[in-house]
XYZ file of C-alpha atoms in Angstrom:
748
model
C 27.162 -26.402 -18.502
C 28.395 -29.740 -17.095
C 27.559 -30.582 -13.529
C 30.062 -32.762 -11.540
C 29.468 -35.276 -8.742
C 28.943 -32.594 -6.088
C 26.562 -31.624 -3.455
C 23.611 -30.087 -5.444
C 22.289 -28.717 -2.359
C 25.312 -26.507 -1.960
C 25.357 -25.683 -5.520
C 21.715 -24.355 -5.272
C 22.565 -22.111 -2.293
C 25.502 -20.802 -4.419
C 23.233 -20.151 -7.335
C 20.801 -18.116 -5.101
C 23.453 -15.370 -5.139
C 23.642 -15.100 -8.931
C 21.836 -12.380 -11.120
C 18.305 -13.208 -12.018
C 19.437 -13.705 -15.629
C 21.616 -16.769 -14.494
C 19.894 -17.891 -11.478
C 16.705 -18.937 -12.814
C 17.931 -20.994 -15.888
C 20.603 -22.884 -13.735
C 18.168 -23.444 -10.907
C 15.621 -24.721 -13.375
C 18.220 -27.386 -14.502
C 19.071 -28.506 -10.925
C 15.536 -28.966 -9.972
C 15.409 -32.188 -12.192
C 18.888 -33.331 -11.188
C 18.612 -33.060 -7.271
C 17.482 -35.867 -5.119
C 14.381 -35.395 -3.064
C 16.420 -35.278 0.010
C 18.596 -32.343 -1.288
C 15.579 -30.521 -2.477
C 13.817 -30.844 0.853
C 16.939 -29.473 2.702
C 17.191 -26.215 0.620
C 13.518 -25.704 -0.339
C 12.894 -23.275 2.638
C 16.039 -21.305 1.734
C 14.971 -21.017 -1.890
C 11.502 -19.743 -0.957
C 13.159 -17.357 1.716
C 15.264 -16.061 -0.940
C 12.430 -15.530 -3.443
C 10.377 -13.587 -0.999
C 12.782 -12.238 1.429
C 11.280 -13.146 4.631
C 13.053 -10.177 6.514
C 10.938 -7.701 4.396
C 13.153 -7.088 1.457
C 12.345 -7.187 -2.270
C 13.539 -10.807 -2.820
C 13.883 -11.667 -6.325
C 12.008 -8.547 -7.468
C 8.693 -9.957 -8.258
C 7.077 -6.770 -7.194
C 9.653 -4.258 -8.560
C 10.304 -5.925 -11.943
C 8.074 -4.702 -14.854
C 8.245 -5.571 -18.556
C 8.881 -1.775 -19.381
C 11.783 -1.254 -17.046
C 13.572 -4.610 -17.349
C 11.985 -6.747 -20.069
C 14.766 -9.467 -19.951
C 14.609 -9.933 -16.155
C 10.772 -9.880 -16.345
C 10.610 -12.750 -18.908
C 13.128 -14.900 -17.025
C 11.205 -14.365 -13.804
C 7.824 -14.950 -15.261
C 8.738 -18.149 -17.211
C 10.316 -19.522 -13.965
C 7.299 -18.969 -11.842
C 4.357 -19.796 -14.192
C 2.104 -22.628 -13.082
C 3.793 -25.171 -15.399
C 7.438 -23.603 -14.818
C 10.435 -24.865 -12.898
C 9.222 -23.491 -9.505
C 6.058 -25.664 -9.501
C 7.948 -28.713 -10.827
C 10.166 -28.250 -7.745
C 7.078 -28.024 -5.646
C 5.348 -31.158 -7.223
C 8.550 -33.159 -6.771
C 8.434 -32.515 -3.111
C 4.639 -33.462 -2.516
C 4.592 -36.358 -0.081
C 2.928 -37.184 3.156
C 6.229 -37.173 5.157
C 7.613 -33.905 3.690
C 6.234 -30.825 5.468
C 7.509 -27.308 5.987
C 7.048 -25.264 9.018
C 5.704 -21.705 8.557
C 5.884 -19.392 11.730
C 2.519 -17.600 12.415
C 4.486 -14.396 13.066
C 4.728 -13.652 9.427
C 1.080 -14.028 8.822
C -1.296 -11.094 8.540
C -2.395 -9.956 11.931
C -6.038 -10.933 11.560
C -5.368 -14.187 10.089
C -3.264 -14.949 13.305
C -6.228 -13.788 15.414
C -8.469 -16.189 13.452
C -6.186 -19.142 14.153
C -5.367 -18.328 17.846
C -9.087 -17.708 18.571
C -10.246 -21.029 17.084
C -12.379 -19.301 14.617
C -11.077 -21.234 11.460
C -12.500 -23.766 9.093
C -11.568 -27.558 9.021
C -9.203 -26.737 6.225
C -6.752 -25.523 8.766
C -7.298 -28.485 11.122
C -4.541 -30.645 9.958
C -2.100 -27.773 9.203
C -1.799 -26.375 12.861
C 1.000 -26.856 15.216
C 0.049 -26.113 18.733
C 2.277 -25.527 21.816
C 0.471 -27.749 24.405
C 1.713 -25.524 27.342
C 0.711 -22.057 26.085
C -2.209 -23.603 24.121
C -1.508 -21.320 21.091
C -0.929 -21.999 17.587
C 2.908 -21.574 16.885
C 3.293 -22.480 13.197
C 1.507 -24.265 10.192
C 2.848 -27.532 8.802
C 2.500 -27.239 5.064
C 3.423 -29.275 2.057
C 5.651 -27.850 -0.619
C 2.879 -26.351 -2.767
C 1.037 -24.783 0.043
C 4.293 -23.420 1.556
C 5.070 -21.433 -1.665
C 1.539 -20.284 -2.232
C 1.140 -18.935 1.175
C 4.535 -17.204 1.081
C 3.489 -15.727 -2.255
C 0.272 -14.267 -0.786
C 2.100 -12.791 2.346
C 4.627 -11.182 -0.002
C 1.976 -9.149 -1.513
C 0.975 -7.658 1.827
C 4.464 -6.268 2.602
C 4.439 -2.526 2.134
C 7.407 -2.396 -0.047
C 6.365 0.997 -1.593
C 7.193 2.518 1.852
C 10.732 1.022 1.830
C 12.101 0.872 -1.722
C 12.166 3.534 -4.417
C 11.785 0.934 -7.274
C 8.515 -0.328 -5.608
C 7.252 3.217 -5.002
C 7.721 3.977 -8.784
C 5.521 0.906 -9.268
C 2.864 2.079 -6.725
C 2.763 5.666 -8.333
C 2.832 4.587 -12.083
C 0.387 1.667 -11.686
C 2.940 -0.578 -13.655
C 2.036 -4.191 -14.064
C 4.785 -6.092 -12.245
C 5.744 -9.830 -12.485
C 3.821 -10.406 -9.264
C 0.666 -8.873 -10.826
C 0.777 -11.140 -13.822
C 1.587 -14.250 -11.698
C -1.247 -13.524 -9.406
C -3.656 -13.544 -12.325
C -2.072 -16.756 -13.678
C -2.227 -18.616 -10.428
C -5.890 -17.642 -9.911
C -7.059 -18.492 -13.347
C -5.060 -21.727 -13.291
C -6.113 -23.175 -9.885
C -9.587 -21.603 -9.755
C -10.701 -21.956 -13.433
C -13.999 -20.235 -14.426
C -14.684 -22.850 -17.221
C -16.360 -25.863 -15.416
C -14.736 -28.120 -17.878
C -11.218 -27.011 -17.245
C -8.775 -29.118 -15.482
C -6.146 -28.085 -13.082
C -2.760 -28.999 -14.511
C -0.723 -31.104 -14.216
C -2.876 -34.038 -13.187
C -0.102 -36.704 -12.585
C 0.838 -35.509 -9.047
C 0.373 -37.024 -5.612
C -3.064 -36.857 -4.469
C -2.661 -37.881 -0.836
C -0.940 -35.018 0.549
C -4.234 -33.772 2.207
C -6.330 -35.536 4.833
C -9.619 -36.324 3.273
C -12.475 -34.429 4.556
C -16.062 -34.007 3.590
C -16.672 -31.486 0.622
C -17.199 -28.720 1.227
C -14.860 -27.799 3.968
C -17.058 -25.555 6.291
C -16.308 -22.031 5.526
C -18.373 -20.579 8.414
C -16.762 -19.451 11.614
C -18.012 -20.091 15.114
C -20.696 -17.646 16.263
C -18.840 -17.055 19.615
C -15.234 -16.134 20.260
C -13.770 -18.691 22.713
C -11.305 -17.412 25.414
C -9.011 -20.431 24.529
C -8.575 -22.345 21.387
C -11.729 -24.528 20.787
C -11.249 -28.297 21.044
C -13.314 -29.401 18.108
C -10.904 -28.508 15.414
C -7.969 -29.464 17.439
C -9.281 -32.858 17.807
C -8.725 -33.614 14.195
C -5.273 -32.304 14.606
C -4.233 -34.257 17.526
C -6.116 -37.506 16.931
C -7.147 -37.871 13.257
C -10.054 -40.201 12.440
C -8.412 -43.500 11.382
C -11.435 -44.519 9.280
C -11.167 -41.591 6.745
C -10.279 -42.940 3.384
C -7.185 -41.341 1.907
C -7.340 -42.645 -1.653
C -6.822 -40.602 -4.632
C -10.506 -41.010 -5.567
C -11.656 -38.842 -2.589
C -13.073 -35.595 -3.595
C -10.497 -33.540 -1.956
C -7.679 -35.444 -3.629
C -9.037 -34.007 -6.908
C -9.294 -30.329 -5.974
C -6.839 -29.780 -2.958
C -4.885 -27.310 -4.914
C -7.825 -25.261 -5.671
C -8.885 -25.481 -1.973
C -5.466 -24.261 -0.741
C -5.373 -21.315 -3.280
C -8.915 -20.263 -2.263
C -8.273 -20.318 1.422
C -4.896 -18.779 1.486
C -5.686 -15.900 -0.891
C -9.086 -15.089 0.687
C -7.852 -15.282 4.326
C -4.431 -13.610 3.589
C -5.638 -10.724 1.582
C -9.067 -10.071 2.764
C -8.166 -10.215 6.369
C -5.429 -7.625 5.682
C -5.568 -5.091 8.729
C -5.775 -1.401 7.466
C -6.595 0.288 10.768
C -5.388 3.640 11.602
C -2.107 2.083 13.435
C -0.845 0.181 10.119
C 0.572 1.378 6.914
C -1.830 1.645 3.849
C -1.102 -1.124 1.242
C 0.135 -0.149 -2.130
C -2.152 0.412 -5.151
C -0.675 -2.750 -6.572
C -2.065 -4.846 -3.646
C -5.531 -3.288 -4.255
C -5.157 -4.229 -7.939
C -4.251 -7.862 -7.305
C -7.068 -8.019 -4.745
C -9.394 -6.883 -7.510
C -8.102 -9.825 -9.660
C -8.817 -12.074 -6.917
C -12.597 -10.652 -6.555
C -13.131 -10.927 -10.256
C -11.831 -14.523 -10.426
C -13.804 -15.620 -7.370
C -16.829 -14.349 -9.011
C -16.163 -16.114 -12.135
C -15.271 -19.239 -10.267
C -18.339 -19.232 -8.366
C -20.730 -18.317 -11.155
C -19.996 -21.727 -12.771
C -21.028 -23.883 -9.771
C -24.294 -24.829 -11.458
C -22.600 -26.006 -14.545
C -19.831 -28.090 -12.704
C -20.623 -31.825 -12.035
C -17.099 -32.478 -10.564
C -16.040 -32.287 -6.875
C -14.760 -28.771 -7.534
C -18.439 -27.773 -7.619
C -18.574 -27.666 -3.820
C -15.609 -25.218 -3.699
C -17.291 -23.095 -6.402
C -20.252 -22.847 -4.122
C -17.999 -21.554 -1.305
C -16.122 -18.939 -3.156
C -18.603 -15.989 -2.957
C -19.813 -16.860 0.673
C -16.120 -16.718 1.906
C -15.612 -13.453 0.115
C -18.791 -12.191 1.323
C -17.851 -12.656 5.037
C -14.640 -10.656 4.845
C -15.087 -7.937 2.058
C -17.208 -5.408 3.894
C -14.787 -4.487 6.733
C -11.984 -4.483 4.243
C -13.488 -2.189 1.808
C -14.931 0.129 4.493
C -11.473 0.613 6.201
C -9.667 1.166 2.802
C -12.099 3.691 1.625
C -12.009 5.588 4.748
C -8.219 5.946 4.870
C -7.219 6.084 1.084
C -5.912 9.361 -0.158
C -8.354 11.461 -2.241
C -6.268 11.587 -5.333
C -6.261 9.912 -8.890
C -5.301 6.409 -7.116
C -8.648 6.493 -5.530
C -9.974 5.063 -8.792
C -8.209 1.825 -8.057
C -10.023 1.299 -4.807
C -13.380 2.398 -6.420
C -12.712 -0.266 -9.216
C -12.359 -2.854 -6.528
C -15.578 -2.197 -4.959
C -17.488 -1.868 -8.249
C -15.930 -5.368 -9.362
C -17.203 -6.859 -6.309
C -20.911 -5.547 -6.512
C -21.206 -6.678 -10.233
C -20.675 -10.550 -10.218
C -22.899 -10.754 -13.332
C -19.977 -9.477 -15.347
C -17.658 -12.226 -14.639
C -18.774 -15.564 -16.179
C -16.620 -17.743 -18.434
C -19.145 -17.522 -21.329
C -19.551 -13.724 -21.287
C -19.406 -12.224 -24.756
C -17.174 -9.233 -24.709
C -17.487 -8.264 -28.372
C -20.531 -6.173 -28.034
C -19.487 -3.544 -25.193
C -22.151 -1.098 -26.185
C -25.078 -3.471 -25.430
C -25.983 -3.459 -21.710
C -27.701 -6.910 -20.746
C -30.208 -6.912 -18.066
C -29.177 -8.213 -14.768
C -30.006 -11.973 -14.429
C -32.711 -12.661 -11.767
C -30.490 -15.127 -10.176
C -28.350 -12.437 -8.778
C -31.060 -11.132 -6.716
C -30.121 -13.190 -3.820
C -26.488 -11.934 -4.035
C -27.664 -8.292 -4.014
C -29.832 -9.044 -1.197
C -27.264 -10.693 0.889
C -24.689 -7.894 0.103
C -27.093 -5.003 0.352
C -24.990 -3.460 3.181
C -21.964 -3.350 0.691
C -24.057 -1.720 -2.077
C -25.710 0.945 0.109
C -23.442 1.829 3.112
C -20.245 2.054 0.954
C -22.025 4.312 -1.537
C -23.149 6.480 1.391
C -19.596 6.415 2.958
C -18.043 7.338 -0.408
C -20.484 10.167 -1.225
C -19.030 12.798 1.179
C -15.592 12.076 -0.024
C -16.731 12.592 -3.703
C -18.138 15.820 -2.571
C -14.544 17.072 -1.814
C -13.452 16.236 -5.372
C -12.850 18.922 -7.806
C -14.987 18.001 -10.796
C -13.439 20.400 -13.200
C -10.515 17.683 -13.380
C -11.240 15.229 -16.114
C -9.987 12.283 -14.006
C -12.324 13.130 -11.232
C -15.181 13.320 -13.718
C -14.358 9.935 -15.022
C -14.308 8.428 -11.347
C -17.886 9.839 -10.880
C -18.959 8.610 -14.202
C -17.848 5.156 -13.369
C -19.550 5.092 -10.080
C -22.888 6.531 -11.396
C -22.843 4.107 -14.484
C -22.718 1.089 -12.256
C -25.562 2.134 -10.103
C -27.790 3.315 -13.005
C -27.510 0.106 -15.091
C -30.565 -1.916 -15.946
C -32.822 -2.686 -12.742
C -30.301 -2.418 -10.140
C -31.614 0.870 -8.608
C -35.059 -0.768 -8.394
C -33.626 -3.850 -6.852
C -31.743 -2.053 -4.199
C -34.769 -0.004 -3.396
C -36.933 -3.159 -3.102
C -34.361 -4.952 -0.851
C -34.271 -1.957 1.498
C -37.917 -1.928 1.673
C -38.232 -5.556 2.552
C -35.516 -5.397 5.022
C -37.233 -2.581 6.678
C -40.449 -4.098 6.521
C -39.019 -7.570 8.199
C -37.845 -5.674 11.088
C -40.776 -3.383 11.420
C -38.745 -0.359 10.761
C -40.890 2.533 9.761
C -38.344 5.179 9.518
C -37.658 4.575 5.913
C -40.024 6.600 3.766
C -38.897 5.962 0.150
C -40.645 8.012 -2.519
C -42.260 5.979 -5.357
C -42.908 6.953 -8.792
C -44.311 5.466 -11.999
C -41.168 4.440 -13.274
C -40.300 2.339 -9.942
C -43.764 0.547 -9.869
C -42.930 -1.502 -13.053
C -40.482 -3.475 -10.887
C -42.480 -3.736 -7.759
C -45.619 -4.876 -9.540
C -43.901 -7.934 -10.606
C -42.693 -8.915 -6.967
C -44.512 -10.684 -4.153
C -45.662 -8.682 -1.331
C -44.052 -11.249 1.051
C -40.397 -11.191 1.702
C -38.307 -13.832 0.185
C -37.000 -16.531 2.404
C -33.453 -15.304 2.591
C -34.857 -12.186 4.411
C -35.760 -14.282 7.446
C -32.302 -14.123 8.426
C -30.857 -11.173 6.567
C -33.739 -8.802 7.669
C -32.790 -9.375 11.303
C -29.199 -8.527 10.579
C -27.383 -6.368 13.014
C -26.853 -3.870 10.304
C -30.661 -3.165 10.223
C -31.169 -3.511 13.910
C -28.515 -0.962 14.738
C -29.297 2.791 14.334
C -26.086 3.218 12.430
C -27.673 1.949 9.161
C -28.603 4.655 6.823
C -31.201 3.927 4.188
C -29.788 4.610 0.726
C -33.279 5.793 -0.679
C -34.257 7.687 2.528
C -34.963 11.318 3.046
C -31.452 11.856 4.564
C -29.548 10.575 1.535
C -31.909 12.282 -0.913
C -31.051 15.541 0.706
C -27.413 14.867 0.251
C -27.953 13.873 -3.364
C -29.564 17.052 -4.179
C -26.631 19.062 -2.780
C -24.185 16.751 -4.525
C -26.091 17.246 -7.946
C -25.915 21.045 -7.363
C -22.158 20.797 -6.919
C -21.737 18.698 -9.967
C -23.813 21.119 -11.993
C -21.838 24.244 -10.844
C -18.585 22.340 -11.729
C -20.039 21.701 -15.192
C -20.863 25.338 -15.496
C -17.280 26.404 -14.452
C -15.792 24.145 -16.975
C -17.917 25.726 -19.810
C -17.011 29.072 -18.474
C -13.376 28.075 -18.786
C -13.806 26.645 -22.058
C -15.253 29.783 -23.322
C -12.371 31.937 -21.792
C -9.675 29.709 -23.380
C -11.334 29.773 -26.840
C -11.438 33.499 -26.507
C -7.784 33.803 -25.493
C -6.709 31.447 -28.443
C -8.594 33.780 -30.820
C -7.048 36.983 -29.427
C -3.613 35.396 -29.966
C -4.215 34.897 -33.801
C -5.842 38.373 -34.394
C -3.565 40.537 -36.682
C -1.442 39.516 -39.632
C 1.865 38.970 -37.835
C 0.302 37.132 -34.965
C -1.540 34.902 -37.366
C 1.732 34.056 -39.348
C 3.661 33.452 -36.114
C 0.793 31.098 -34.957
C 0.715 29.239 -38.203
C 4.535 28.661 -38.234
C 4.486 27.572 -34.545
C 1.936 24.890 -35.465
C 4.420 23.527 -38.155
C 7.397 23.217 -35.650
C 5.926 22.981 -32.222
C 3.344 20.661 -30.584
C -0.035 21.745 -29.237
C 0.345 24.577 -26.517
C -0.518 24.069 -22.913
C -3.859 26.051 -23.620
C -4.849 23.934 -26.512
C -4.125 20.551 -24.550
C -5.887 21.921 -21.537
C -9.001 22.884 -23.958
C -8.920 19.658 -25.534
C -9.257 17.847 -22.015
C -11.876 20.369 -20.829
C -14.200 19.725 -23.691
C -14.741 16.170 -22.622
C -15.786 17.114 -18.908
C -19.275 18.651 -19.540
C -20.613 15.627 -21.288
C -19.379 13.300 -18.571
C -20.851 15.519 -15.746
C -24.114 15.917 -17.624
C -24.634 12.068 -17.901
C -23.717 11.824 -14.138
C -26.339 14.399 -13.281
C -29.086 12.785 -15.278
C -28.287 9.402 -13.793
C -28.389 10.517 -10.335
C -31.652 12.429 -10.900
C -32.983 9.109 -12.297
C -31.766 6.891 -9.516
C -32.882 8.990 -6.656
C -35.994 10.788 -8.204
C -34.286 14.144 -7.630
C -35.177 17.218 -9.718
C -32.440 18.983 -11.609
C -31.166 22.335 -10.157
C -32.232 25.277 -11.861
C -28.949 27.383 -11.831
C -27.716 29.833 -14.479
C -24.155 31.189 -14.882
C -25.259 34.594 -13.476
C -26.008 32.877 -10.046
C -22.793 31.236 -9.561
C -19.515 32.962 -7.991
C -16.175 33.157 -9.705
C -13.851 30.604 -8.495
C -11.348 31.718 -5.811
C -8.522 30.002 -3.916
C -7.675 31.215 -0.588
C -4.387 29.793 0.408
C -4.394 31.325 3.822
C -7.054 28.991 4.995
C -4.923 25.914 4.085
C -3.558 24.077 7.285
C -1.518 21.223 6.105
C 0.094 20.576 9.319
C -2.737 18.424 10.738
C -2.994 16.306 7.581
C -1.932 12.691 7.321
C 1.164 12.336 5.121
C -0.856 10.001 2.703
C -4.197 11.957 2.939
C -4.334 14.937 0.722
C -8.135 14.851 0.601
C -8.275 18.210 2.428
C -6.808 20.072 -0.581
C -8.963 20.154 -3.758
C -7.257 19.410 -7.210
C -8.021 23.005 -8.157
C -5.829 24.151 -5.331
C -3.069 21.653 -6.142
C -2.985 22.739 -9.862
C -2.830 26.424 -8.628
C 0.055 25.424 -6.473
C 1.733 23.626 -9.408
C 1.609 26.621 -11.630
C 4.086 28.392 -9.273
C 6.469 25.642 -9.345
C 9.646 25.762 -11.516
C 11.248 23.156 -13.605
C 14.432 22.113 -11.727
C 15.938 19.791 -14.528
C 17.510 20.514 -17.826
C 14.647 20.026 -20.624
C 17.328 18.563 -22.904
C 17.766 15.576 -20.481
C 13.969 14.851 -20.006
C 13.156 11.104 -20.833
C 12.681 10.452 -24.676
C 8.926 10.940 -25.484
C 6.904 8.700 -27.701
C 6.734 11.292 -30.459
C 10.517 11.412 -30.739
C 13.053 9.321 -32.636
C 15.392 7.859 -30.087
C 18.605 7.651 -32.291
C 18.111 11.312 -33.306
C 17.537 12.561 -29.831
C 20.784 10.978 -28.508
C 22.865 12.207 -31.745
C 21.554 15.746 -31.568
C 22.180 15.777 -27.759
C 25.939 14.842 -28.291
C 26.081 17.472 -31.152
C 24.717 20.321 -29.067
C 26.962 19.367 -26.074
C 30.128 19.854 -28.299
C 28.695 23.178 -29.836
C 27.752 24.448 -26.279
C 31.376 23.628 -25.079
C 32.933 25.301 -28.017
C 30.847 28.418 -28.092
C 29.789 28.980 -24.624
C 31.199 32.421 -24.203
C 29.816 33.665 -27.660
C 26.398 32.253 -26.867
C 26.376 34.080 -23.412
C 27.569 37.394 -24.955
C 24.922 37.324 -27.499
C 22.172 36.250 -25.159
C 22.853 39.394 -22.945
C 22.647 41.933 -25.785
C 19.777 44.301 -26.011
C 19.680 44.809 -29.816
C 18.024 42.798 -32.486
C 20.833 40.153 -32.387
C 20.232 39.615 -28.712
C 16.505 39.133 -29.368
C 17.248 36.634 -32.063
C 19.696 34.829 -29.745
C 17.008 34.639 -26.928
C 14.670 32.983 -29.476
C 17.182 30.308 -30.552
C 19.032 29.581 -27.269
C 17.464 28.100 -24.060
C 17.660 30.743 -21.152
C 19.998 30.227 -18.125
C 18.536 28.123 -15.381
C 19.381 26.469 -12.027
C 19.378 22.659 -12.159
C 18.730 20.887 -8.808
C 19.404 17.256 -8.048
C 19.712 14.991 -4.941
C 23.189 13.645 -4.299
C 22.622 10.289 -2.288
C 26.226 9.018 -2.699
C 27.033 9.577 0.890
C 23.932 7.588 2.136
C 21.787 10.611 2.816
C 20.223 13.248 0.416
C 21.960 16.632 -0.255
C 20.149 19.159 -2.509
C 22.803 20.123 -5.171
C 22.275 23.196 -7.531
C 24.175 23.731 -10.827
C 23.667 26.875 -12.841
C 23.440 26.335 -16.693
C 24.397 29.156 -19.073
C 22.580 29.972 -22.267
C 22.821 26.966 -24.599
C 21.560 25.543 -27.914
C 19.124 22.666 -27.955
C 18.110 21.125 -31.167
C 16.043 18.305 -29.728
C 12.926 19.662 -31.546
C 14.453 18.349 -34.822
C 14.073 14.681 -33.593
C 10.294 14.819 -33.473
C 8.464 12.751 -35.854
C 6.409 15.689 -36.981
C 9.659 17.487 -38.187
C 10.858 14.250 -39.776
C 7.506 14.323 -41.818
C 7.611 17.871 -42.658
C 11.009 17.695 -44.297
C 10.359 14.979 -46.871
C 6.831 16.622 -47.558
C 8.499 19.950 -48.465
C 11.078 18.163 -50.675
C 8.397 16.345 -52.478
C 6.375 19.553 -52.983
C 9.476 21.240 -54.416
C 10.155 18.297 -56.737
C 6.442 18.359 -58.138
C 6.441 22.114 -58.481
C 9.996 22.964 -59.592
C 11.851 19.609 -60.143
C 14.411 20.496 -57.433
C 13.798 18.766 -54.041
C 16.526 20.578 -52.342
C 14.631 23.955 -52.877
C 11.815 22.695 -50.567
C 14.469 22.304 -47.748
C 15.803 25.761 -48.480
C 12.342 27.226 -48.355
C 11.777 25.435 -45.002
C 14.929 26.774 -43.645
C 13.988 30.336 -44.724
C 10.421 30.105 -43.179
C 12.145 28.976 -39.906
C 14.402 32.023 -39.827
C 11.460 34.258 -40.762
C 9.430 32.845 -37.783
C 12.457 33.376 -35.544
C 12.678 37.053 -36.681
C 9.098 37.738 -36.363
C 9.085 36.198 -32.839
C 12.041 38.258 -31.833
C 10.401 41.523 -33.206
C 7.232 40.814 -31.354
C 9.095 40.191 -28.167
């Protein structure tokens, strides 16, 4: 496409209204053609359009997935990758004189409080714009790279799943959006785990940041001033003239890494999740987990890095440590107790296992569990509260789970597997004892056993140096701290093990009941023939699918019981099947009016499943989405054929379906029964529940399954082998099908 001598800035603003498929390629061409002045004028409008500063979906980074819209996904992803057109635009605008204002009103609430109270590091000192009359921060003055990255971070905190159906589907289905992949790419590109890696590209302006001593201080003031502190403002109002701003300064080499580190950590881990605010989406929790894992990998390479980036690597984990505990505590307290709880659980488990994230980790042998490196003992001691208090907080929530559900059993297995690995239980017990000893707390009376003394015997009686400060931490001085290996938690663990053990026995009882029911269905000649034929033409029944899942649960629960017994030195319960009561659900006791709209933790999964069994399908089975075991072309072709037949013979089908003789029974085996189809009509701007009655109708969709497509050629091959006539196999198959229909009609 030819571009004439026109105002490229106006052309860019016009392109922003194009569809994504055309917007990104044309904008990518104009990035290299425009002058710096024109790009500077339209850059804020471009960023605002991408992230929709008014709270919309913008270009759809958080709603576009590869599964739902592969073409738009590829176009967006290639435009925003670290070496793509968007970053070429950012790098062209890197200059001392080019700054963009970002209003603090769009920042996360706690990040604004940090800036207004003066509790920020020197990183922000040369970014702040301060109103001299109100003595408050009004905006941030950012270069093009920082402006884009900070807007990208803020976009992830917007609760789009509350406002847009497309984002809600992503939230529910845990799909990986373009935003998810780009987050991983940005963190890996600008905070590389490999100490020899170089942040690309290298040929960019290195004087866009004021040179400061590395590392930039990550610690916050110990007091909260009433007004803005003057020390960080002094740098903003009167910068030091003697500071060198040559590209050789350490900050010139790693300023992009520094910006990504501070903006992501402060923007996401200061996210406010108190009772008065919306919960973030599950996608937000998953991208925070990516951040946690990459920060661990980035920080674990500090000892191997000889460049100026090593100082930033040493800051990564301390910055995260200072913010992660209140974030995790509030998220776990409010998150709904359903299958999405596993997303929050995995975030916490990723944080407390930094030894898993190193650039030289060998992932080929996943069955071998390497011992925890002694260098992580300091991390465990400094983060003891996050190990113990979060575990104690999550334990009562797990007690409300129904462990006869496989998903809940897997969540329990993940939790217990982490805390039972290698020497972690011994390390935690040792750290708690030393902390208690340091502050003279005698309330903790942990039980020791021979299998624990092996770890203690190799340790010094004196507390390590880091306990001089950590042992006097407010968490241990306050009475709110609960010792993980104390008597109180041990009593809770005993009750919890008993609950899990009873759940295991319930599952085994249910497995036995279903197996007996399936055997009963195949007793007798006709029932056996009907069952055999149904296996040829139908998938597994609901009972067989349920049995297949239930058989996995006892082993998972048994491992959890054994591991809990080992960690806490608790004896296994002695309960037999005769001592447990049959499971009952009392619906009269359920009071849903007082529950939070997102908190379904007061209803157990067993109660929810029992409610679901009373629900009826309100959509036509013939219009369900095409499944993985079906041929797409055949499903659509057979649907058109059956629609034509149903229109031509609708009256005849209805008459035969209503008959009470053998022909009526056969018709009821072949035709789908009448049903009421319900849908929501939103064409008028609000939802109206519409209902449509469907008559008896023919559905040949089962012929489109790959199982049927395999059975037909096999029958022809067998007939060709035995009688030399392949069509005879097809005739026999049709005959067996009609025999099956007649037998099922007679049985009914």
